[in-house]
Structures are given as structure tokens and as C-alpha cells.
Coordinates of C-alpha atoms in Angstrom, one line a residue:
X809 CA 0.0 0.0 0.0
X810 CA 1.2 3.5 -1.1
X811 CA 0.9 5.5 2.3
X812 CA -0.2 9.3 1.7
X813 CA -2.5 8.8 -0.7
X814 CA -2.2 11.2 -4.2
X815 CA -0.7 14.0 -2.3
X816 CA 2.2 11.9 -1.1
X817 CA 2.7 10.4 -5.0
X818 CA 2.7 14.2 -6.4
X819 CA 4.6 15.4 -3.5
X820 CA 7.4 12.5 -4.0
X821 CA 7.3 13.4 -8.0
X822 CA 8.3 17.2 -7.3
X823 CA 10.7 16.2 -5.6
X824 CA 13.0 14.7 -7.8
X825 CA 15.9 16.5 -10.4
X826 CA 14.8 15.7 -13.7
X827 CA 11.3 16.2 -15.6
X828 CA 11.5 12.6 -17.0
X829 CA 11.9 11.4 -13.1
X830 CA 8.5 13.5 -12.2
X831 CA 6.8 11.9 -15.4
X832 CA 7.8 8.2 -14.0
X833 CA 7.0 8.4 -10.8
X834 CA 3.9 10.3 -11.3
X835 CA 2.6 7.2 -13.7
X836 CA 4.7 4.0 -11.4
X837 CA 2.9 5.9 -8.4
X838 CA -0.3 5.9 -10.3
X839 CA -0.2 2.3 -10.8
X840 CA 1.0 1.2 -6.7
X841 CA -2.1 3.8 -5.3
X842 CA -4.8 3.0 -7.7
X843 CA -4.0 -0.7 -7.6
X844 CA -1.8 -1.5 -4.5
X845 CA -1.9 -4.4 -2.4
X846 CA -4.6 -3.0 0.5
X847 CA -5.9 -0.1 -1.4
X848 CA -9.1 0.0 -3.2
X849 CA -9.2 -0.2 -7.0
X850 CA -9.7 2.9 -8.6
X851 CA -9.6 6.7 -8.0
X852 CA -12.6 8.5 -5.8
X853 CA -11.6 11.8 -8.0
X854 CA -12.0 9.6 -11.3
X855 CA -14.5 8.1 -10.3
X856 CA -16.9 11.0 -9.0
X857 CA -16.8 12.7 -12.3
X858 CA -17.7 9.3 -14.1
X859 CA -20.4 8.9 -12.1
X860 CA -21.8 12.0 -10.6
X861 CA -25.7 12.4 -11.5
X862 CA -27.2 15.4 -13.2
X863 CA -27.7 17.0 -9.7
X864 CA -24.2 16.6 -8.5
X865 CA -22.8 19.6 -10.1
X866 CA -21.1 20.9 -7.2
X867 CA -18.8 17.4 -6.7
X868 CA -18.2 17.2 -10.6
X869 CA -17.0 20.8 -10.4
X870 CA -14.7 20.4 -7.1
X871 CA -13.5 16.8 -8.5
X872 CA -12.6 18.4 -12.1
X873 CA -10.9 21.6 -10.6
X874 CA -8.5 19.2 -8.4
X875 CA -7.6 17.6 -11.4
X876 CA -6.9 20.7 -13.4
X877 CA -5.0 22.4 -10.7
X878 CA -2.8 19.2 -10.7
X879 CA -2.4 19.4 -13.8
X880 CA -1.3 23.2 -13.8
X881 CA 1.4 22.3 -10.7
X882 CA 2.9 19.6 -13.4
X883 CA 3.1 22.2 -16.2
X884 CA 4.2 24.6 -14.3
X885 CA 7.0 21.3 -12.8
X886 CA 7.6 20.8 -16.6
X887 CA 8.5 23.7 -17.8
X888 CA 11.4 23.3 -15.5
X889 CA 12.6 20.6 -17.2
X890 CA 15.7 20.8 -19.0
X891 CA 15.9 16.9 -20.0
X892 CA 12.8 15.9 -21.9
X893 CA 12.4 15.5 -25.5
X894 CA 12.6 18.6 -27.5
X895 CA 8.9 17.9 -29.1
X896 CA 6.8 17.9 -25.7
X897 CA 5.3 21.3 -24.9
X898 CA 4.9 21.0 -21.3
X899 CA 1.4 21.9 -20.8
X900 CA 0.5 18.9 -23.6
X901 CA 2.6 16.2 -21.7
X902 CA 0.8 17.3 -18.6
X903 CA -2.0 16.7 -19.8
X904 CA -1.0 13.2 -21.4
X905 CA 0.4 12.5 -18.4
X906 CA -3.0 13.0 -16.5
X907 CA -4.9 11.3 -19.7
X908 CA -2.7 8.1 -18.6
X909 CA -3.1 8.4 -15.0
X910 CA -6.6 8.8 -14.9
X911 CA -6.7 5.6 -17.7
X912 CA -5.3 3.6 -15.3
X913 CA -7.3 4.5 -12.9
X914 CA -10.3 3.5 -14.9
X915 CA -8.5 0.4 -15.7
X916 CA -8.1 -0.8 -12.2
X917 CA -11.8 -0.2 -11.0
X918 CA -12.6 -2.7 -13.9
X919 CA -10.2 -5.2 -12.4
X920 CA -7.1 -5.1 -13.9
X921 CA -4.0 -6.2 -11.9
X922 CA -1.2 -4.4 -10.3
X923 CA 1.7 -6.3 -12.8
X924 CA -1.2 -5.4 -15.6
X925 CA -1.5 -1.8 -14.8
X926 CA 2.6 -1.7 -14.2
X927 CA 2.8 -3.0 -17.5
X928 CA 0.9 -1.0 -19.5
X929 CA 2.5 2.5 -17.4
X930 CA 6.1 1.0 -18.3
X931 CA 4.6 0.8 -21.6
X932 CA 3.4 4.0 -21.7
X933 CA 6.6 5.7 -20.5
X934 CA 8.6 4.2 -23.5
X935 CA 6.3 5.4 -25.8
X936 CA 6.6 9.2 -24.0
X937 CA 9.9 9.8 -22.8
X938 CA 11.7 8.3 -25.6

């Protein structure tokens, strides 16, 4: 189990030299909270905007404007970075980055396994950082 929850996986992720660093742990960390031994499958912030009703505006809106300020804080992180490939604009590999997070999210509320979902991230990292 990943203790501190997304906070402690973003918090771990700034903390590290280089951009490609944040990128990996932000997707490996993905993978261990969402689909960790102990932890329950999936992502409440995910998951609230997939399944809010049409009167649930209010937790839609908060849920989306956690994700969008994370994903601001890893721009901003990103634009730092002095070691990723020349052809990512930060604010577009943020976003992929949060596209890939939140997929494996998804992916392991329908069941699939930690090696799985650490498969498909390693995967996923290839195909970004190189």
C-alpha cells in the first residue's frame, strides 16, 4: 500500500531532479495507489466525475478543478525541465500525463491487476519519454 495517498505520489514526484523522473513516478505511483496491495481499485476523484448524476454539479466541479490544478502544478513542474524530448510542450505532456493516470485509474476499478496496470504504465513511458 502506497501511504499518503495522491498527495504523497505528487509530492514524491516534485521532488525529484529531472522532468522525466517527475513523469515516471507520477505514472509507477499511479499504478502502486490506484491498484496496490490494501488499497481499493480505482480513484474517488476519477471516479466522481464518471459517475456524478445530473444533480451533483457541485462534486463534478470540485473533483474536475483538483484535477486541473494538478495538472497546472505539473506544467508549471515541466517547464522546468531541461531533459525531456525537444517535441513535448509542457502543458501537452501534462495533460498526457493525467490522460494516462486517470486511464489507469479507470483500468483498475474494472479489475485489472497491479503487474497489468505496471505494464501497461512501463509501456506508456517508453512510448513518452523516448
Amino acid at each position: 500500500m502506497l501511504a499518503g495517498g495522491p498527495d504523497a505520489v505528487r509530492s514524491r514526484a516534485k521532488g525529484v531532479g529531472h522532468g522525466q523522473d517527475v513523469v515516471e513516478r507520477l505514472v509507477r505511483g499511479a499504478v502502486d495507489l490506484v491498484a496496490g496491495e490494501g488499497t481499493p481499485h480505482g480513484c474517488l476523484c476519477v471516479n466522481s466525475v464518471h459517475a456524478c448524476g445530473p444533480d451533483a454539479h457541485a462534486v463534478r466541479r470540485d473533483a474536475i478543478a483538483v484535477r486541473k490544478a494538478g495538472e497546472a502544478a505539473l506544467r508549471r513542474r515541466l517547464e522546468q525541465a531541461t531533459d525531456l524530448p525537444s517535441r513535448h510542450d509542457p502543458a501537452t505532456l501534462a495533460a498526457l500525463v493525467h490522460t494516462i493516470t486517470d486511464g489507469i485509474a479507470v483500468q483498475a476499478a474494472t479489475g485489472r491487476s497491479h503487474d497489468e496496470l505496471r505494464r501497461i504504465g512501463d509501456l506508456a513511458l517508453h512510448a513518452v519519454l523516448t
